[in-house]
PDB file of C-alpha atoms in Angstrom:
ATOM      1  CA  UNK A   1     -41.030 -25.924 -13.660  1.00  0.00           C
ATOM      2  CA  UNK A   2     -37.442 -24.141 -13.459  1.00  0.00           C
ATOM      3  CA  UNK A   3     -39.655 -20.728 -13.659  1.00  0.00           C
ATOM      4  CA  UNK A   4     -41.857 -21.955 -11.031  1.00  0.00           C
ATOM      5  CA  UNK A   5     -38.643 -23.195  -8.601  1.00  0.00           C
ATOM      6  CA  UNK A   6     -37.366 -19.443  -9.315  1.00  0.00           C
ATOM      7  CA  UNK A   7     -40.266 -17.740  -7.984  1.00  0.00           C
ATOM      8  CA  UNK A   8     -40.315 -19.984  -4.697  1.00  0.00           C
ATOM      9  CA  UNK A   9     -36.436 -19.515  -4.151  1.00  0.00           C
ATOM     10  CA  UNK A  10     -36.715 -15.439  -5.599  1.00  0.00           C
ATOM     11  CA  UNK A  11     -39.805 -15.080  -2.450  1.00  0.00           C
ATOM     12  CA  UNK A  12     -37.539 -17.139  -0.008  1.00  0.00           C
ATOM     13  CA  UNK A  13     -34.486 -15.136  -0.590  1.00  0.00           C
ATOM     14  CA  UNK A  14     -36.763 -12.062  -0.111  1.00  0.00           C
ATOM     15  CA  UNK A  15     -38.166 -13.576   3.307  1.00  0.00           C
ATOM     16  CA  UNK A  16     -34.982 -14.044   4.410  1.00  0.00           C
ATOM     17  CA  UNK A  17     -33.740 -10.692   3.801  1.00  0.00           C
ATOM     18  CA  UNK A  18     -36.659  -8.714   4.540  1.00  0.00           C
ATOM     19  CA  UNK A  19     -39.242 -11.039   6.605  1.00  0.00           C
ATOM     20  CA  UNK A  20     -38.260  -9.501  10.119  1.00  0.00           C
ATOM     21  CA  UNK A  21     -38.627  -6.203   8.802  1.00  0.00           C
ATOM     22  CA  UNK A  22     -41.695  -7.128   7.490  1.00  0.00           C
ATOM     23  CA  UNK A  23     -42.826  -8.326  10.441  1.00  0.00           C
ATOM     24  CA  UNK A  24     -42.040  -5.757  12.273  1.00  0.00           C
ATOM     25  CA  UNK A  25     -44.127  -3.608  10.046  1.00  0.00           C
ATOM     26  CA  UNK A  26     -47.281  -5.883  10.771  1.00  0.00           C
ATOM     27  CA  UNK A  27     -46.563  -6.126  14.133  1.00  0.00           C
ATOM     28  CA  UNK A  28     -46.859  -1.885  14.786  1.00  0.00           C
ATOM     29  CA  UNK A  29     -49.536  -1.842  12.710  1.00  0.00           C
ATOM     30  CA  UNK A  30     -52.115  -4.550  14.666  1.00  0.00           C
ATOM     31  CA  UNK A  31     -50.844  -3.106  17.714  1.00  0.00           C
ATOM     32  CA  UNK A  32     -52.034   0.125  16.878  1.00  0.00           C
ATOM     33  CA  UNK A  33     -54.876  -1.133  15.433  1.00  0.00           C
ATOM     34  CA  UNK A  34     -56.038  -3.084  18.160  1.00  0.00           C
ATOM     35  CA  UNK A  35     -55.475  -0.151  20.662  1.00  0.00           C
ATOM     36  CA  UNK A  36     -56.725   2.785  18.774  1.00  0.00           C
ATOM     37  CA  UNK A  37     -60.109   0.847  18.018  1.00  0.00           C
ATOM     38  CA  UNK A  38     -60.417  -0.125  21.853  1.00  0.00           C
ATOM     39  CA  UNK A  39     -59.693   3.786  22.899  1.00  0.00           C
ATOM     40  CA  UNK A  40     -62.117   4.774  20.515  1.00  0.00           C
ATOM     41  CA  UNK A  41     -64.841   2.644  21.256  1.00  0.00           C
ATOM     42  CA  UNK A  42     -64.471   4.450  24.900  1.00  0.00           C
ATOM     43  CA  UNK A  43     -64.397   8.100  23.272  1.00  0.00           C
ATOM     44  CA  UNK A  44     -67.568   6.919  21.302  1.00  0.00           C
ATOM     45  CA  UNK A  45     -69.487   5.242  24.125  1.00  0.00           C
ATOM     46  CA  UNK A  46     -68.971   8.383  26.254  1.00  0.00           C
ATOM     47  CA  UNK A  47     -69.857  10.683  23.713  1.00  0.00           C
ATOM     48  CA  UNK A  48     -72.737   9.238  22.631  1.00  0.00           C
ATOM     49  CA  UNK A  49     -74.002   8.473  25.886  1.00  0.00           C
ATOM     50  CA  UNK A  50     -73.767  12.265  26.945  1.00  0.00           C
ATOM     51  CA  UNK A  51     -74.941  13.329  23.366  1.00  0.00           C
ATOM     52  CA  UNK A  52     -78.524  11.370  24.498  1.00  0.00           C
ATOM     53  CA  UNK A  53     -78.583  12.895  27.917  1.00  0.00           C
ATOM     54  CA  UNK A  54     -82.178  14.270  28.122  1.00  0.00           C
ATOM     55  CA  UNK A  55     -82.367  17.969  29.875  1.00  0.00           C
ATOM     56  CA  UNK A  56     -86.066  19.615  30.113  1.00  0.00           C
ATOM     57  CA  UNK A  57     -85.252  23.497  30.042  1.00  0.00           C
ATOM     58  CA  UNK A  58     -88.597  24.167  32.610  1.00  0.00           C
ATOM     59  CA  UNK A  59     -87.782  21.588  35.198  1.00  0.00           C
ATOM     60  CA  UNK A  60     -83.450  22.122  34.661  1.00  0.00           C
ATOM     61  CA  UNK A  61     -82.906  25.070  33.203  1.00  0.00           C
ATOM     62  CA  UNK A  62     -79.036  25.751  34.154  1.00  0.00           C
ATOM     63  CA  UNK A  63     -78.530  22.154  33.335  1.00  0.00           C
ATOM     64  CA  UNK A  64     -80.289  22.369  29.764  1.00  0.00           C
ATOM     65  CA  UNK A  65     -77.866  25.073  29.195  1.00  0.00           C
ATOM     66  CA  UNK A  66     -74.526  23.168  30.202  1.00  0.00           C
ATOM     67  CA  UNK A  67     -75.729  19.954  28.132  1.00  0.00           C
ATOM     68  CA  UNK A  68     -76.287  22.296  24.936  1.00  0.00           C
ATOM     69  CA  UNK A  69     -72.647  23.672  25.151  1.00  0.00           C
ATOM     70  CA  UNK A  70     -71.680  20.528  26.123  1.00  0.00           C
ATOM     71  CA  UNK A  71     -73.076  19.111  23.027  1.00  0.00           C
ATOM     72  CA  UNK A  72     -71.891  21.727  20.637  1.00  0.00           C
ATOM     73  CA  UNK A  73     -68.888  21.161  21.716  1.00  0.00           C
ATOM     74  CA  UNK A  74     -69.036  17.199  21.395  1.00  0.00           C
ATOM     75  CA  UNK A  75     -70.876  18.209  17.556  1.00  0.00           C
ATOM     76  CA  UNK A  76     -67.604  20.289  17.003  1.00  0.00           C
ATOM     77  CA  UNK A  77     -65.556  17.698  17.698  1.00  0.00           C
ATOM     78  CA  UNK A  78     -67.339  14.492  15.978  1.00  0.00           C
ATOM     79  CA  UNK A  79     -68.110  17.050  12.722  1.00  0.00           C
ATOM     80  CA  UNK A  80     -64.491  17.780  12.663  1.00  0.00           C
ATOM     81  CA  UNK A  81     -62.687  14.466  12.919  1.00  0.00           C
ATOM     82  CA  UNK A  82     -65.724  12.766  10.758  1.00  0.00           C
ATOM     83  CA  UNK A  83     -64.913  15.343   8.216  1.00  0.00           C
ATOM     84  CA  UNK A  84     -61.702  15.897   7.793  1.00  0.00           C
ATOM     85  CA  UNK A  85     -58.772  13.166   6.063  1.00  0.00           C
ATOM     86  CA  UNK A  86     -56.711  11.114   9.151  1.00  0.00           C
ATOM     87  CA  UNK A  87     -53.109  12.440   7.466  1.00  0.00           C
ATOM     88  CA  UNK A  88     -54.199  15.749   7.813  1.00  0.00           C
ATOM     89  CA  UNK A  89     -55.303  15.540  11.745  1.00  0.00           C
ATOM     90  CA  UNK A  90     -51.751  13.414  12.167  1.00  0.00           C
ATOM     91  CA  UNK A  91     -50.032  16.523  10.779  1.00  0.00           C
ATOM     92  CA  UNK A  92     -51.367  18.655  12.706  1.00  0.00           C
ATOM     93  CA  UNK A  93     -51.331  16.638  16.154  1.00  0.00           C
ATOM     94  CA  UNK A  94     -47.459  15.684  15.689  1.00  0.00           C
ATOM     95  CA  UNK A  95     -46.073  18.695  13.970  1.00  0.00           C
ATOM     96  CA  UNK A  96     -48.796  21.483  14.648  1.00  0.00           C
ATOM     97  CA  UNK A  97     -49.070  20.977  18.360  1.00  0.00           C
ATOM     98  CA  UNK A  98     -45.131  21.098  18.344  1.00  0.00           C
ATOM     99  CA  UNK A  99     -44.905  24.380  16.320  1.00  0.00           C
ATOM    100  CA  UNK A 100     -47.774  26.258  17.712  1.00  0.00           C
ATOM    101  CA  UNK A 101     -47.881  25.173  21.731  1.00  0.00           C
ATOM    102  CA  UNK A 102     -44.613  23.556  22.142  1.00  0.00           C
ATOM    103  CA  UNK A 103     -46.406  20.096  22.649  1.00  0.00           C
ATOM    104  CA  UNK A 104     -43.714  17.195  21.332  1.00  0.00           C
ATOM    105  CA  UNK A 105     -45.405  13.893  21.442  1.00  0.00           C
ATOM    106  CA  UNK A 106     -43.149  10.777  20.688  1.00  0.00           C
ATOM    107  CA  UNK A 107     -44.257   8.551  17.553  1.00  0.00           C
ATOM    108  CA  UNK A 108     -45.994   6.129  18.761  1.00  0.00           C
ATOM    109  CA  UNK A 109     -48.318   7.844  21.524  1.00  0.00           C
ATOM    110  CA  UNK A 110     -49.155  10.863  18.795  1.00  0.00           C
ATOM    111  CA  UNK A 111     -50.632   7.308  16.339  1.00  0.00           C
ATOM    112  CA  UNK A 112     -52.269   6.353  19.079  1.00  0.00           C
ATOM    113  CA  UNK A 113     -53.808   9.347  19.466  1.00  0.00           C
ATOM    114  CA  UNK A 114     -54.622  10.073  16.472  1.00  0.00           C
ATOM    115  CA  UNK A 115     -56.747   6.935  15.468  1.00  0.00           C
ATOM    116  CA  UNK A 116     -58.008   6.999  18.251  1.00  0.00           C
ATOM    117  CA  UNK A 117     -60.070  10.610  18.518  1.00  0.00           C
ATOM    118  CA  UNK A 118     -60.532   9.648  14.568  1.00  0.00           C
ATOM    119  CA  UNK A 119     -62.017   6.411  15.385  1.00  0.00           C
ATOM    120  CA  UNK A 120     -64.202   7.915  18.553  1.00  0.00           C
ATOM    121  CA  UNK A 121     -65.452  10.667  16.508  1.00  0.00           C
ATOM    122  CA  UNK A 122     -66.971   7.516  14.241  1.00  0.00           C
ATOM    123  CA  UNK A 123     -67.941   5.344  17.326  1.00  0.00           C
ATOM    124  CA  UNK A 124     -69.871   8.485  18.777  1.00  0.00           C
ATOM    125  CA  UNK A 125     -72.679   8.731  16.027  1.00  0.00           C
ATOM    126  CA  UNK A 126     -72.319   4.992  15.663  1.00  0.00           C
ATOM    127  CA  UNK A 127     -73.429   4.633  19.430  1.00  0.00           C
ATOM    128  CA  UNK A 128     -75.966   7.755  18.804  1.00  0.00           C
ATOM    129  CA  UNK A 129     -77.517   5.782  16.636  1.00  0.00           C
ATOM    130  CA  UNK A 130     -77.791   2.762  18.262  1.00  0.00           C
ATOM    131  CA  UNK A 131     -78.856   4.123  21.727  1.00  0.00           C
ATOM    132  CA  UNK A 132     -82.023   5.715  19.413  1.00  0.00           C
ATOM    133  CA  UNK A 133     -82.624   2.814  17.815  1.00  0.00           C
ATOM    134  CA  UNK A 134     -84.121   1.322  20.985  1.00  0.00           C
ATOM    135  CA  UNK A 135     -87.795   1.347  21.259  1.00  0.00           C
ATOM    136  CA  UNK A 136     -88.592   4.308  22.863  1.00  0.00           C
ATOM    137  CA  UNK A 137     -91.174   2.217  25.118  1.00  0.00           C
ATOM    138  CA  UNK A 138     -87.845   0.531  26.608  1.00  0.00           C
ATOM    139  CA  UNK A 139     -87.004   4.195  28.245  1.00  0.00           C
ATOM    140  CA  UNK A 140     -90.243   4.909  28.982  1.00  0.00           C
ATOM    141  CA  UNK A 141     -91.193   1.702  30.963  1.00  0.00           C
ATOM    142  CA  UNK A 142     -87.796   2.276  32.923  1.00  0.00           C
ATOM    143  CA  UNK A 143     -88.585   5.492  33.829  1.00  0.00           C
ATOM    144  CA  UNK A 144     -92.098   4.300  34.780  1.00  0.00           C
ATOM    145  CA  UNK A 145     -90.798   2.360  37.584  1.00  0.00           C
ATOM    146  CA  UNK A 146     -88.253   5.100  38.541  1.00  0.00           C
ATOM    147  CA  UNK A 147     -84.889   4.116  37.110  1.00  0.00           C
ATOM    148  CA  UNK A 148     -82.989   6.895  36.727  1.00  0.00           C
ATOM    149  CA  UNK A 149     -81.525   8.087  33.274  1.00  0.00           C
ATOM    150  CA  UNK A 150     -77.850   6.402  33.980  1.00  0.00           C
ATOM    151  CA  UNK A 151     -79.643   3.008  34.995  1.00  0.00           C
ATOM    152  CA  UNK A 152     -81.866   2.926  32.381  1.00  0.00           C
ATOM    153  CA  UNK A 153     -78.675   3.373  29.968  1.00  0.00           C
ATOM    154  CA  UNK A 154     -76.669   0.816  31.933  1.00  0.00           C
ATOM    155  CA  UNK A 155     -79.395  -1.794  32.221  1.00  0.00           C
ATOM    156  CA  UNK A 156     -82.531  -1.421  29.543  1.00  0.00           C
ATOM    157  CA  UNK A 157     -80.833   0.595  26.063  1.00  0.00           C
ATOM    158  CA  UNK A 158     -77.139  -0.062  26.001  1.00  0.00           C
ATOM    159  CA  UNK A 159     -77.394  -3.941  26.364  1.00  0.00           C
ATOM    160  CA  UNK A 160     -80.002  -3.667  23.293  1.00  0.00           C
ATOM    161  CA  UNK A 161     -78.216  -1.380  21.543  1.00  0.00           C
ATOM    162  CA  UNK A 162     -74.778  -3.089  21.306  1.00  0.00           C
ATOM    163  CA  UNK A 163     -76.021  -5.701  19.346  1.00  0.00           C
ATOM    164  CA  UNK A 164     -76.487  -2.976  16.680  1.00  0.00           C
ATOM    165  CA  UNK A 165     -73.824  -1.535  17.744  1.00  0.00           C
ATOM    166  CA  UNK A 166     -70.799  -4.390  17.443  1.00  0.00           C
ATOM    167  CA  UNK A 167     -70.723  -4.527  13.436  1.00  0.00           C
ATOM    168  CA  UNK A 168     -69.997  -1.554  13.553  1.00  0.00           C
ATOM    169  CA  UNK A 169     -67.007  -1.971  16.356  1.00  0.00           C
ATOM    170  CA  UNK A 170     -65.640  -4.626  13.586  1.00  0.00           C
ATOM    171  CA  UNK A 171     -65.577  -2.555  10.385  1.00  0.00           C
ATOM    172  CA  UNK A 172     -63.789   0.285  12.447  1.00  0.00           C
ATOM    173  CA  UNK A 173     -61.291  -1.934  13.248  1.00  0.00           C
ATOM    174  CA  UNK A 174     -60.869  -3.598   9.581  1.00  0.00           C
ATOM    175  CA  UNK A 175     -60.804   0.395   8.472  1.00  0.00           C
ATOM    176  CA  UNK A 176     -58.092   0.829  11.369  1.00  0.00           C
ATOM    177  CA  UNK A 177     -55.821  -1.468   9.901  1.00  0.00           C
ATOM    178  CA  UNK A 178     -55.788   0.374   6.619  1.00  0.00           C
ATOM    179  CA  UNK A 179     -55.564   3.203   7.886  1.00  0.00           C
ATOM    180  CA  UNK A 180     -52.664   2.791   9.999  1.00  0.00           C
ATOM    181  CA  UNK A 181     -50.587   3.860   6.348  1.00  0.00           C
ATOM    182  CA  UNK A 182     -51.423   7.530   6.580  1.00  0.00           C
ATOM    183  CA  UNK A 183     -49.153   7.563   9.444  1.00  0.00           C
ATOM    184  CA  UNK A 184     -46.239   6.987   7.212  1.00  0.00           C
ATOM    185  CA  UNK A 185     -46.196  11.084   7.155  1.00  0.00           C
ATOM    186  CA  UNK A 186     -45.217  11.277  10.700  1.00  0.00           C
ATOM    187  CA  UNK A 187     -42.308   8.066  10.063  1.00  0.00           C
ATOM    188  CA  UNK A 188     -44.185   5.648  11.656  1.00  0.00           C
ATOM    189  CA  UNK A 189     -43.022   2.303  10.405  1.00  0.00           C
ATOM    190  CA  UNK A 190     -46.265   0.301   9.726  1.00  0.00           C
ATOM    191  CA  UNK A 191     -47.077  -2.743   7.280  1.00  0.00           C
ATOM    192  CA  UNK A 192     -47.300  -0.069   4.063  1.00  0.00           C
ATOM    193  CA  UNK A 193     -43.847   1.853   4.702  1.00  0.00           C
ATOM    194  CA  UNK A 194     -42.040  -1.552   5.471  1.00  0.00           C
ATOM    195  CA  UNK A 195     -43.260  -2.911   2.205  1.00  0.00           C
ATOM    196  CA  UNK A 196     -42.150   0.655   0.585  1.00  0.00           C
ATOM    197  CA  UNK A 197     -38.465   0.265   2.507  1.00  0.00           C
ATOM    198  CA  UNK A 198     -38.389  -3.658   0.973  1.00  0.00           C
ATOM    199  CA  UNK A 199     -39.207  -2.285  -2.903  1.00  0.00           C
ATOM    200  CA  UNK A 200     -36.841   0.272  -2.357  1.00  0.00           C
ATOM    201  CA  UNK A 201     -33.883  -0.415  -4.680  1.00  0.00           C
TER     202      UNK A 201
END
């Protein structure tokens, strides 16, 4: 019993040194959490969306050429971000942009924008997927009776294909959360480097 009434007052004493720090911690990292996985999900709807655009090089043939650089570009930037570790794309953002173009961004905007991109380049193949998914009948019959591409998008595939779509939405978030501790190497004071400051001796 005495051993169990020392753990209880040993974790109050902590609390009451360290809980508002702690909380702090938690705090910064569901706001950027939270944030980050709602700026993604934009980033990854409108990349998606554009990476499904259909262009027919007879009928559009300047416009089949913009959508394939568009595209490459938008492959560029999902293969990079998909493929590359967040702490490395947070050095580069805060301390790359600042060394090679001058760009200083403060701490917290430069997390944001970091899980952010990482999180849209995610959400982009995510939606991809999702939009093909959809019977290709469902496009089909909407073009039949002469919706155009964006209301067919709007109003037949994207309500279909969010359903498939929103698990998705969840685990980026639950991966958000985590991932908020890589940003320790540009001092941003999440959950993990509060609980690093409190075992500090």
């Amino acid at each position: 019993m005495a051993n169990g009434q020392s753990f209880w007052l040993n974790v109050a004493a902590l609390w009451s040194e360290y809980g508002p720090s702690f909380l702090r911690g938690a705090g910064m990292t569901m706001l950027i959490a939270v944030i980050s996985t709602a700026l993604g999900c934009v980033i990854g709807f409108a990349v998606g969306i554009v990476q499904t655009i259909p262009a027919d090089r007879r009928e559009h043939p300047v416009r089949c050429a913009v959508m394939r650089v568009v595209r490459f570009v938008l492959g560029v930037y999902v293969e990079v971000f998909r493929g590359t570790p967040m702490m490395v794309q947070a050095m580069f953002i805060y301390y790359g942009l600042a060394m090679l173009w001058g760009i200083y961004l403060p701490m917290l905007p430069a997390a944001l924008v970091i899980v952010s991109i990482n999180t849209g380049a995610y959400m982009a193949e995510t939606v991809r997927g999702g939009v093909l998914s959809v019977d290709p009948g469902q496009t089909e019959g909407a073009k039949a009776i002469g919706m155009t591409h964006f209301q067919t998008m709007t109003s037949v595939i994207l309500p279909q294909a969010i359903r498939n779509i929103l698990p998705q939405i969840g685990n980026n978030f639950i991966i958000n959360i985590k991932d908020t501790s890589v940003l320790s190497v540009i001092s941003i004071t999440d959950l993990f480097l509060s609980l690093i400051h409190i075992s500090e001796p």
